[in-house]
């Protein structure tokens, strides 16, 4: 007899493991199939985010920022240090221990919630009595059945055609998080979130970084005011070289590095010689070898599993969540969808508000936003007002030596409802939470502007920007 579960989740990244835990909390018997193996060969939960994405990149961001603080910022505080050195191997080892703490934490949560971890590749194997069958590869190789299935198989790095990624010289996110030494010259293809975050890490440690981006505009998804200021900071102040409107040609790997041939914005032939190359040109959903056809499902032409606004597929009792479905490829979006799917299975009113999903780019300073950009509002013909407030006018930001950036608020001209909030600052990822909450509660900018914020704190900048929509900021 095969094991039967109320709910089987395929994939234990943030969307899948959260769905599994929530389903278990709701009283279901739950299995979660996960095939991930660490480079040492150990099975691990957490998917891309915990193993080779969000978490390890933040660990390295912190290490490289600490180094830059010591070398460039401590002197301002009257702190003199002797010769400053860093040890890449130790940074990478620390990053790995941070990852392990996180992935082991999910194992603990699975045990606590009695979620059964099925180690191996999960593949749908058609309908079965009482639901669906799932073949689980791996050492034990077994077939289980489940009444409800949540597909949360995530995504993988998109590579350039005919450019093999060896994760030693030509890297995607995985290799870029495990370099054993700082490259002298680092090339990055794609000025998106991964390219900018990882490009910044290695630049801070001394690499000469050149980013090649196909699009003519920088950070096209951001509010233009933020993109413009970020461009100035990253290129002029920090020395990141970013070339827009490039067309990548041949990429030739030699023994000691790689040459990227490309045409620049003027159409001139150029070449970039580098020791290492990061290819960060987006991600593609993991729908291969998933047995979708066995249950009557089909991925769309881009590989995504079609779902409705509640992550239901076209097949009864099968949901799909996270990077494998439409919408931004963000861990927290997947988590919300995982919770929604589990709650809908339980007959509850699971729901995700896609209009209030925050975006964060972990550069230094960070970029975070929620809701509409000014250019979107203009395009949609919405009448709006703007409030903006710089961190350079905030006492706490000045004390911390982090005066760069601003908060920009867009509110409806007539109703004052907050439509979008954009933050450029060292700690933007934390500050955006207040704006998300305000928008979730459909607040007017006046609601936040009249809310008492602690002094001195960075949060006062949010309040002042909200007051700014009515031209009543106090400190500017
Ligand atoms: P991305 O979609 O953010 O950026 C890819 C960039 O590459 C785009 O600007 C695109 O125009 C450019 N590009 C595409 N093809 C190109 C070519 N042939 N030549 C030159 N440029 C080219 O993708 P990225 O950075 O790879 O990240 C993948 C996903 O992972 C994103 O969807 C993101 O949401 C998610 N992610 C989120 C993070 C966060 O929330 N902070 C961190 C890391 C990843």
Coordinates of C-alpha atoms and ligand atoms in Angstrom, one line a residue:
X1 CA 0.0 0.0 0.0
X2 CA 1.4 3.4 -0.9
X3 CA 1.4 6.1 1.7
X4 CA -1.5 8.4 1.4
X5 CA -1.5 12.1 2.5
X6 CA -4.2 14.8 2.6
X7 CA -1.8 17.2 1.0
X8 CA 1.4 16.7 -0.9
X9 CA 3.6 19.6 -1.7
X10 CA 6.2 19.3 -4.4
X11 CA 9.1 21.6 -3.6
X12 CA 10.4 22.9 -0.2
X13 CA 11.4 26.5 -1.1
X14 CA 9.7 29.4 0.7
X15 CA 6.4 28.8 -1.2
X16 CA 6.4 25.0 -0.7
X17 CA 7.6 24.7 2.9
X18 CA 5.3 27.4 4.1
X19 CA 2.4 25.7 2.3
X20 CA 3.3 22.4 4.0
X21 CA 3.5 24.0 7.5
X22 CA 0.3 25.9 7.1
X23 CA -1.5 22.8 5.8
X24 CA -0.2 20.8 8.8
X25 CA -1.4 23.6 11.2
X26 CA -4.8 23.2 9.6
X27 CA -4.9 19.5 10.6
X28 CA -4.0 17.8 7.4
X29 CA -1.5 15.0 7.0
X30 CA 1.2 16.5 4.8
X31 CA 4.1 15.3 2.8
X32 CA 6.7 17.6 1.1
X33 CA 8.9 16.3 -1.6
X34 CA 12.3 17.9 -2.0
X35 CA 15.3 16.8 -4.0
X36 CA 17.9 19.5 -3.0
X37 CA 21.4 18.3 -2.2
X38 CA 24.1 20.5 -0.9
X39 CA 27.5 20.4 -2.6
X40 CA 28.5 17.9 0.1
X41 CA 25.7 15.7 -0.9
X42 CA 23.4 16.3 2.1
X43 CA 19.7 16.6 1.5
X44 CA 18.4 20.1 2.3
X45 CA 15.2 22.0 2.6
X46 CA 14.7 25.6 1.7
X47 CA 15.2 25.6 -2.0
X48 CA 17.0 28.3 -4.0
X49 CA 16.2 31.1 -1.5
X50 CA 17.8 29.5 1.5
X51 CA 20.5 27.5 -0.2
X52 CA 21.8 29.6 -3.1
X53 CA 19.7 32.8 -3.2
X54 CA 18.3 35.3 -0.7
X55 CA 19.9 34.1 2.5
X56 CA 23.5 33.4 1.3
X57 CA 23.6 36.6 -0.7
X58 CA 22.6 38.6 2.4
X59 CA 25.3 36.9 4.4
X60 CA 27.9 38.0 1.8
X61 CA 26.4 41.4 1.5
X62 CA 26.8 41.9 5.2
X63 CA 30.5 40.7 5.1
X64 CA 31.4 42.9 2.2
X65 CA 29.6 45.9 3.7
X66 CA 31.4 45.4 7.0
X67 CA 34.7 45.4 5.2
X68 CA 33.7 48.6 3.3
X69 CA 32.6 50.2 6.6
X70 CA 35.9 49.5 8.2
X71 CA 38.0 50.7 5.3
X72 CA 35.9 53.8 4.3
X73 CA 33.5 54.8 7.0
X74 CA 35.1 54.2 10.4
X75 CA 37.6 57.1 10.0
X76 CA 34.6 59.5 10.1
X77 CA 33.7 58.2 13.6
X78 CA 37.3 58.8 14.8
X79 CA 38.1 55.1 14.7
X80 CA 41.4 54.3 13.2
X81 CA 42.2 50.7 12.3
X82 CA 45.5 49.2 11.3
X83 CA 45.9 47.1 8.2
X84 CA 42.5 45.7 7.2
X85 CA 42.5 42.3 5.6
X86 CA 39.7 39.9 4.7
X87 CA 39.6 36.2 4.1
X88 CA 37.2 35.1 1.3
X89 CA 37.3 31.5 2.4
X90 CA 36.1 32.5 5.9
X91 CA 33.4 34.7 4.5
X92 CA 32.1 31.8 2.3
X93 CA 32.3 29.4 5.3
X94 CA 30.3 31.9 7.4
X95 CA 27.8 32.2 4.6
X96 CA 27.5 28.4 4.5
X97 CA 26.9 28.2 8.2
X98 CA 24.2 30.8 8.0
X99 CA 22.6 28.8 5.3
X100 CA 22.8 25.6 7.3
X101 CA 21.2 27.2 10.4
X102 CA 18.3 28.3 8.2
X103 CA 17.8 25.0 6.4
X104 CA 18.1 23.0 9.6
X105 CA 15.5 25.4 11.0
X106 CA 13.0 24.3 8.4
X107 CA 13.8 20.6 9.2
X108 CA 12.9 21.5 12.8
X109 CA 9.7 23.1 11.8
X110 CA 8.8 20.1 9.7
X111 CA 9.4 17.8 12.6
X112 CA 7.4 20.1 14.9
X113 CA 4.4 20.2 12.6
X114 CA 4.7 16.5 11.6
X115 CA 5.3 17.3 7.9
X116 CA 6.8 14.2 6.2
X117 CA 9.8 15.1 4.1
X118 CA 10.1 12.8 1.1
X119 CA 13.7 13.1 -0.2
X120 CA 13.9 12.9 -3.9
X121 CA 12.5 14.3 -7.2
X122 CA 8.7 14.4 -7.2
X123 CA 6.8 13.6 -10.4
X124 CA 3.1 13.5 -10.8
X125 CA 2.0 10.1 -12.0
X126 CA -1.6 10.4 -12.8
X127 CA -4.9 10.1 -10.9
X128 CA -5.2 7.5 -8.2
X129 CA -7.9 6.4 -5.9
X130 CA -8.4 9.2 -3.5
X131 CA -6.5 11.8 -5.5
X132 CA -3.2 11.8 -7.3
X133 CA -0.1 9.6 -7.4
X134 CA 3.4 11.1 -7.1
X135 CA 6.5 9.2 -7.9
X136 CA 9.4 10.1 -5.6
X137 CA 12.8 9.2 -6.9
X138 CA 15.8 9.0 -4.5
X139 CA 17.3 6.3 -2.4
X140 CA 14.1 4.8 -1.3
X141 CA 12.1 5.4 -4.6
X142 CA 8.4 5.2 -3.7
X143 CA 5.0 6.3 -5.0
X144 CA 2.7 8.2 -2.6
X145 CA -0.8 9.4 -3.1
X146 CA -2.5 12.6 -2.0
X147 CA -5.9 14.1 -2.2
X148 CA -4.6 17.6 -2.8
X149 CA -1.3 18.6 -4.5
X150 CA 0.5 21.9 -4.3
X151 CA 3.2 22.4 -6.9
X152 CA 6.0 24.7 -5.7
X153 CA 8.9 23.6 -7.8
X154 CA 10.4 27.1 -8.1
X155 CA 12.7 28.3 -10.9
X156 CA 16.2 28.0 -12.1
X157 CA 18.7 30.5 -13.6
X158 CA 18.2 31.3 -17.3
X159 CA 21.4 30.8 -19.2
X160 CA 22.5 32.3 -22.5
X161 CA 22.2 29.9 -25.4
X162 CA 25.4 28.1 -26.1
X163 CA 27.2 29.6 -23.1
X164 CA 27.7 26.8 -20.7
X165 CA 27.7 27.8 -17.0
X166 CA 30.4 25.9 -15.1
X167 CA 30.0 27.9 -11.9
X168 CA 33.7 28.4 -11.8
X169 CA 34.5 30.9 -14.5
X170 CA 31.0 31.5 -16.0
X171 CA 28.6 31.6 -13.1
X172 CA 24.9 32.0 -12.3
X173 CA 23.7 32.8 -8.8
X174 CA 25.2 29.6 -7.4
X175 CA 28.8 30.0 -8.5
X176 CA 28.7 33.8 -7.9
X177 CA 28.0 33.1 -4.2
X178 CA 30.9 30.7 -3.9
X179 CA 33.9 32.3 -5.6
X180 CA 37.1 31.3 -3.8
X181 CA 38.9 34.6 -4.4
X182 CA 38.0 38.1 -5.4
X183 CA 38.2 38.4 -9.2
X184 CA 40.3 41.2 -10.5
X185 CA 37.8 41.9 -13.3
X186 CA 34.3 40.7 -13.0
X187 CA 31.7 40.8 -15.8
X188 CA 28.0 40.7 -15.1
X189 CA 25.4 40.2 -17.8
X190 CA 22.0 41.6 -16.8
X191 CA 21.6 44.7 -14.5
X192 CA 18.6 43.1 -12.6
X193 CA 18.4 42.3 -8.9
X194 CA 20.9 39.4 -8.9
X195 CA 23.5 41.3 -11.1
X196 CA 23.3 44.4 -9.0
X197 CA 23.4 42.6 -5.7
X198 CA 26.2 40.2 -6.5
X199 CA 28.1 42.8 -8.6
X200 CA 28.0 45.1 -5.5
X201 CA 29.3 42.3 -3.2
X202 CA 32.4 41.6 -5.3
X203 CA 33.0 45.4 -6.1
X204 CA 33.1 46.2 -2.4
X205 CA 35.8 43.5 -1.9
X206 CA 37.9 45.1 -4.7
X207 CA 36.8 43.6 -8.0
X208 CA 36.6 45.9 -11.0
X209 CA 32.9 45.2 -12.0
X210 CA 31.3 45.9 -15.4
X211 CA 27.6 45.2 -15.9
X212 CA 26.2 44.7 -19.4
X213 CA 22.5 45.3 -19.7
X214 CA 20.3 44.8 -22.8
X215 CA 17.6 47.3 -22.0
X216 CA 18.1 51.0 -22.7
X217 CA 16.9 52.1 -19.2
X218 CA 18.3 51.3 -15.8
X219 CA 16.0 49.5 -13.3
X220 CA 13.0 50.0 -15.6
X221 CA 10.6 48.5 -13.0
X222 CA 11.5 51.1 -10.3
X223 CA 10.1 54.6 -9.9
X224 CA 12.2 56.8 -12.2
X225 CA 13.3 59.1 -9.4
X226 CA 14.7 56.1 -7.5
X227 CA 16.4 54.6 -10.6
X228 CA 18.0 57.9 -11.4
X229 CA 19.4 58.5 -8.0
X230 CA 20.5 54.8 -7.7
X231 CA 22.3 55.1 -11.0
X232 CA 24.2 58.1 -9.8
X233 CA 25.2 56.4 -6.6
X234 CA 26.2 53.1 -8.1
X235 CA 28.1 54.4 -11.1
X236 CA 29.5 57.8 -10.1
X237 CA 30.1 57.3 -6.4
X238 CA 30.7 53.5 -6.2
X239 CA 32.4 53.0 -9.5
X240 CA 30.2 50.2 -10.8
X241 CA 30.4 50.3 -14.6
X242 CA 27.0 49.7 -16.1
X243 CA 26.6 49.7 -19.9
X244 CA 23.0 49.9 -21.1
X245 CA 21.6 48.9 -24.6
X246 CA 24.2 46.3 -25.2
X247 CA 23.8 43.3 -27.5
X248 CA 25.8 40.3 -26.3
X249 CA 27.6 38.5 -29.1
X250 CA 30.1 35.6 -28.7
X251 CA 31.4 34.6 -25.3
X252 CA 34.7 32.9 -25.4
X253 CA 36.2 31.1 -22.5
X254 CA 39.9 30.7 -22.2
X255 CA 42.1 29.1 -19.6
X256 CA 42.3 32.2 -17.4
X257 CA 39.1 34.0 -18.0
X258 CA 36.4 34.9 -20.4
X259 CA 35.9 37.5 -23.2
X260 CA 32.5 38.9 -23.9
X261 CA 32.0 40.4 -27.4
X262 CA 29.2 42.8 -27.5
X263 CA 27.9 45.9 -29.3
X264 CA 27.4 49.0 -27.3
X265 CA 24.6 51.6 -27.3
X266 CA 26.1 53.3 -30.4
X267 CA 26.3 50.0 -32.2
X268 CA 30.1 49.8 -31.9
X269 CA 31.8 46.4 -31.5
X270 CA 33.3 46.1 -28.0
X271 CA 34.9 43.4 -25.9
X272 CA 35.1 42.8 -22.2
X273 CA 37.8 40.7 -20.8
X274 CA 37.2 39.4 -17.3
X275 CA 38.4 36.7 -14.9
X276 CA 34.9 35.7 -14.0
X277 CA 31.5 36.3 -15.5
X278 CA 28.1 36.2 -13.8
X279 CA 25.1 35.6 -16.0
X280 CA 22.0 37.0 -14.3
X281 CA 19.4 37.4 -17.0
X282 CA 16.3 36.2 -15.2
X283 CA 15.0 32.8 -14.2
X284 CA 12.8 30.2 -15.7
X285 CA 10.2 28.0 -13.9
X286 CA 11.0 24.4 -13.1
X287 CA 8.4 22.4 -14.9
X288 CA 10.5 19.8 -16.6
X289 CA 10.1 16.2 -15.7
X290 CA 7.2 17.0 -13.4
X291 CA 4.6 14.7 -15.1
X292 CA 2.2 17.5 -15.6
X293 CA 0.6 15.7 -18.6
X294 CA -0.2 12.7 -16.5
X295 CA -2.8 14.7 -14.7
X296 CA -3.9 16.8 -17.7
X297 CA -1.8 19.9 -16.9
X298 CA 0.4 21.8 -19.4
X299 CA 2.9 24.6 -18.8
X300 CA 2.5 27.7 -21.0
X301 CA 5.0 28.7 -23.7
X302 CA 7.3 30.3 -21.1
X303 CA 7.2 27.2 -18.8
X304 CA 4.8 28.6 -16.2
X305 CA 1.8 26.6 -14.9
X306 CA -1.4 28.5 -15.6
X307 CA -3.4 29.3 -12.5
X308 CA -6.2 31.6 -11.5
X309 CA -6.0 34.4 -9.0
X310 CA -6.1 31.8 -6.2
X311 CA -3.4 29.6 -7.6
X312 CA -5.8 26.9 -8.6
X313 CA -4.7 25.1 -11.8
X314 CA -7.3 23.9 -14.3
X315 CA -7.2 20.5 -12.5
X316 CA -9.3 20.0 -9.4
X317 CA -7.4 19.9 -6.1
X318 CA -4.1 20.8 -7.8
X319 CA -2.6 24.2 -6.9
X320 CA 0.6 25.8 -8.1
X321 CA 2.4 28.5 -6.2
X322 CA 5.6 30.6 -6.2
X323 CA 8.1 31.0 -9.0
X324 CA 6.4 28.3 -11.1
X325 CA 3.4 30.6 -11.7
X326 CA 2.8 34.1 -13.0
X327 CA 3.8 37.2 -11.0
X328 CA 7.1 38.3 -9.5
X329 CA 9.6 35.7 -8.6
X330 CA 9.9 36.8 -5.0
X331 CA 10.1 34.4 -2.0
X332 CA 7.6 36.3 0.0
X333 CA 5.0 36.3 -2.8
X334 CA 5.4 32.5 -2.9
X335 CA 5.0 32.3 0.8
X336 CA 1.7 34.1 0.7
X337 CA 0.5 31.9 -2.1
X338 CA 1.5 28.8 -0.2
X339 CA -0.6 29.9 2.8
X340 CA -3.5 30.8 0.5
X341 CA -3.5 27.4 -1.1
X342 CA -3.4 25.5 2.2
X343 CA -6.2 27.7 3.6
X344 CA -8.4 27.2 0.4
X345 CA -7.9 23.5 0.7
X346 CA -9.2 23.8 4.3
X347 CA -12.3 25.6 3.0
X348 CA -11.1 29.0 4.4
X349 CA -10.9 32.3 2.5
X350 CA -7.3 32.2 1.5
X351 CA -6.3 35.4 -0.4
X352 CA -3.2 37.2 -1.7
X353 CA -3.3 40.9 -2.3
X354 CA -1.0 41.2 -5.3
X355 CA -1.1 45.0 -5.2
X356 CA 0.8 45.1 -1.9
X357 CA 3.7 42.8 -2.6
X358 CA 6.9 44.7 -1.7
X359 CA 10.0 44.6 -3.9
X360 CA 13.5 44.9 -2.5
X361 CA 16.8 45.1 -4.2
X362 CA 19.6 44.5 -1.7
X363 CA 22.2 46.9 -3.1
X364 CA 23.8 49.5 -0.9
X365 CA 21.8 51.6 -0.4
X366 CA 18.8 49.3 -0.8
X367 CA 15.9 49.9 -3.1
X368 CA 12.4 49.0 -1.9
X369 CA 8.9 49.8 -3.2
X370 CA 5.3 48.8 -3.0
X371 CA 2.4 49.7 -5.3
X372 CA 2.6 52.0 -8.4
X373 CA 5.4 54.0 -9.7
X374 CA 4.9 57.6 -10.9
X375 CA 5.4 56.6 -14.5
X376 CA 2.7 53.9 -14.1
X377 CA 0.2 56.4 -12.7
X378 CA 0.9 58.8 -15.5
X379 CA 0.4 56.1 -18.0
X380 CA -2.9 55.1 -16.4
X381 CA -4.1 58.7 -16.3
X382 CA -4.5 58.6 -12.5
X383 CA -4.5 62.0 -10.7
X384 CA -1.9 61.8 -7.9
X385 CA 0.2 63.9 -5.5
X386 CA 3.7 63.3 -4.5
X387 CA 5.5 63.6 -1.1
X388 CA 9.2 63.1 -0.8
X389 CA 11.6 63.4 2.1
X390 CA 15.4 62.9 2.1
X391 CA 17.3 60.9 4.7
X392 CA 19.8 63.7 4.8
X393 CA 17.2 65.7 6.8
X394 CA 16.8 63.0 9.4
X395 CA 18.8 63.1 12.7
X396 CA 19.1 59.4 13.1
X397 CA 20.2 58.8 9.5
X398 CA 22.9 61.5 10.0
X399 CA 24.0 60.0 13.3
X400 CA 24.3 56.6 11.6
X401 CA 26.2 58.0 8.7
X402 CA 23.6 56.8 6.3
X403 CA 22.1 60.0 4.8
X404 CA 21.8 58.8 1.3
X405 CA 18.4 58.3 -0.3
X406 CA 14.8 59.3 0.2
X407 CA 11.2 58.1 0.7
X408 CA 8.7 59.0 -2.1
X409 CA 5.0 58.7 -1.6
X410 CA 2.4 58.7 -4.3
X411 CA -1.2 59.3 -3.1
X412 CA -4.5 59.7 -4.9
X413 CA -5.1 63.4 -5.6
X414 CA -8.8 63.2 -4.6
X415 CA -9.0 60.5 -1.9
X416 CA -5.4 60.7 -0.5
X417 CA -5.2 56.9 -0.6
X418 CA -1.6 55.7 -0.8
X419 CA -0.9 54.3 -4.3
X420 CA 2.8 53.7 -4.1
X421 CA 5.8 54.1 -1.8
X422 CA 9.4 54.1 -2.9
X423 CA 12.4 54.0 -0.6
X424 CA 16.1 54.3 -1.4
X425 CA 18.1 53.9 1.7
X426 CA 20.6 51.6 3.5
X427 CA 17.7 50.0 5.4
X428 CA 14.9 50.4 2.8
X429 CA 14.0 46.7 3.2
X430 CA 12.8 47.3 6.7
X431 CA 11.2 50.6 6.2
X432 CA 9.0 49.4 3.3
X433 CA 7.1 47.2 5.7
X434 CA 5.3 50.2 7.2
X435 CA 4.1 51.3 3.7
X436 CA 3.0 47.8 2.9
X437 CA 0.9 47.6 6.0
X438 CA -0.6 51.1 5.4
X439 CA -1.5 50.1 1.9
X440 CA -2.9 46.8 3.1
X441 CA -5.2 48.8 5.4
X442 CA -6.0 51.1 2.5
X443 CA -4.6 54.0 4.4
X444 CA -4.6 57.6 3.3
X445 CA -1.2 59.4 3.4
X446 CA -2.7 61.6 6.1
X447 CA -3.2 58.4 8.3
X448 CA 0.5 57.7 8.4
X449 CA 1.4 61.4 8.5
X450 CA -0.7 61.8 11.7
X451 CA 0.7 58.6 13.3
X452 CA 3.3 59.2 16.0
X453 CA 6.7 57.9 14.9
X454 CA 9.5 57.4 17.4
X455 CA 12.2 60.1 17.5
X456 CA 15.0 59.8 16.6
X457 CA 14.4 57.1 14.1
X458 CA 14.6 56.4 10.4
X459 CA 10.9 55.8 10.4
X460 CA 10.3 59.5 10.7
X461 CA 11.3 59.9 7.1
X462 CA 8.2 57.8 6.1
X463 CA 6.0 60.0 8.2
X464 CA 7.5 63.2 6.7
X465 CA 7.2 61.9 3.1
X466 CA 3.5 61.1 3.8
X467 CA 3.0 64.7 5.2
X468 CA 4.7 65.9 2.1
X469 CA 1.8 64.8 -0.1
X470 CA 0.0 67.7 1.5
X471 CA 3.0 70.0 1.5
X472 CA 3.2 69.9 5.3
X473 CA 6.5 68.1 6.1
X474 CA 7.9 69.7 9.1
X475 CA 11.7 69.3 8.8
X476 CA 12.2 70.5 5.3
Ligands
LIG1 P1 16.0 40.1 -13.5 O1 14.8 39.9 -14.3 O2 15.8 40.9 -12.2 O3 17.1 40.9 -14.3 C1 17.6 40.4 -15.5 C2 18.2 41.5 -16.3 O4 18.9 40.9 -17.4 C3 17.1 42.4 -16.9 O5 17.4 43.7 -16.7 C4 17.2 42.1 -18.4 O6 16.9 43.2 -19.3 C5 18.6 41.7 -18.6 N1 18.9 40.8 -19.7 C6 18.1 39.7 -20.1 N2 18.7 39.1 -21.2 C7 19.9 39.8 -21.4 C8 20.9 39.7 -22.4 N3 20.9 38.7 -23.3 N4 22.0 40.5 -22.3 C9 22.0 41.5 -21.4 N5 21.0 41.7 -20.5 C10 20.0 40.8 -20.5 O7 16.6 38.7 -13.2 P2 17.8 38.2 -12.2 O8 18.5 39.4 -11.7 O9 18.5 37.1 -12.9 O10 16.9 37.6 -11.0 C11 16.0 36.6 -11.3 C12 14.8 36.6 -10.4 O11 15.1 36.3 -9.1 C13 14.1 37.9 -10.5 O12 12.8 37.7 -11.0 C14 14.0 38.4 -9.0 O13 12.7 38.7 -8.7 C15 14.4 37.2 -8.2 N6 15.3 37.6 -7.2 C16 14.9 38.5 -6.3 C17 15.7 39.1 -5.3 C18 15.2 40.1 -4.4 O14 14.0 40.1 -4.1 N7 16.0 40.9 -3.8 C19 17.1 38.7 -5.3 C20 17.5 37.8 -6.3 C21 16.6 37.3 -7.2

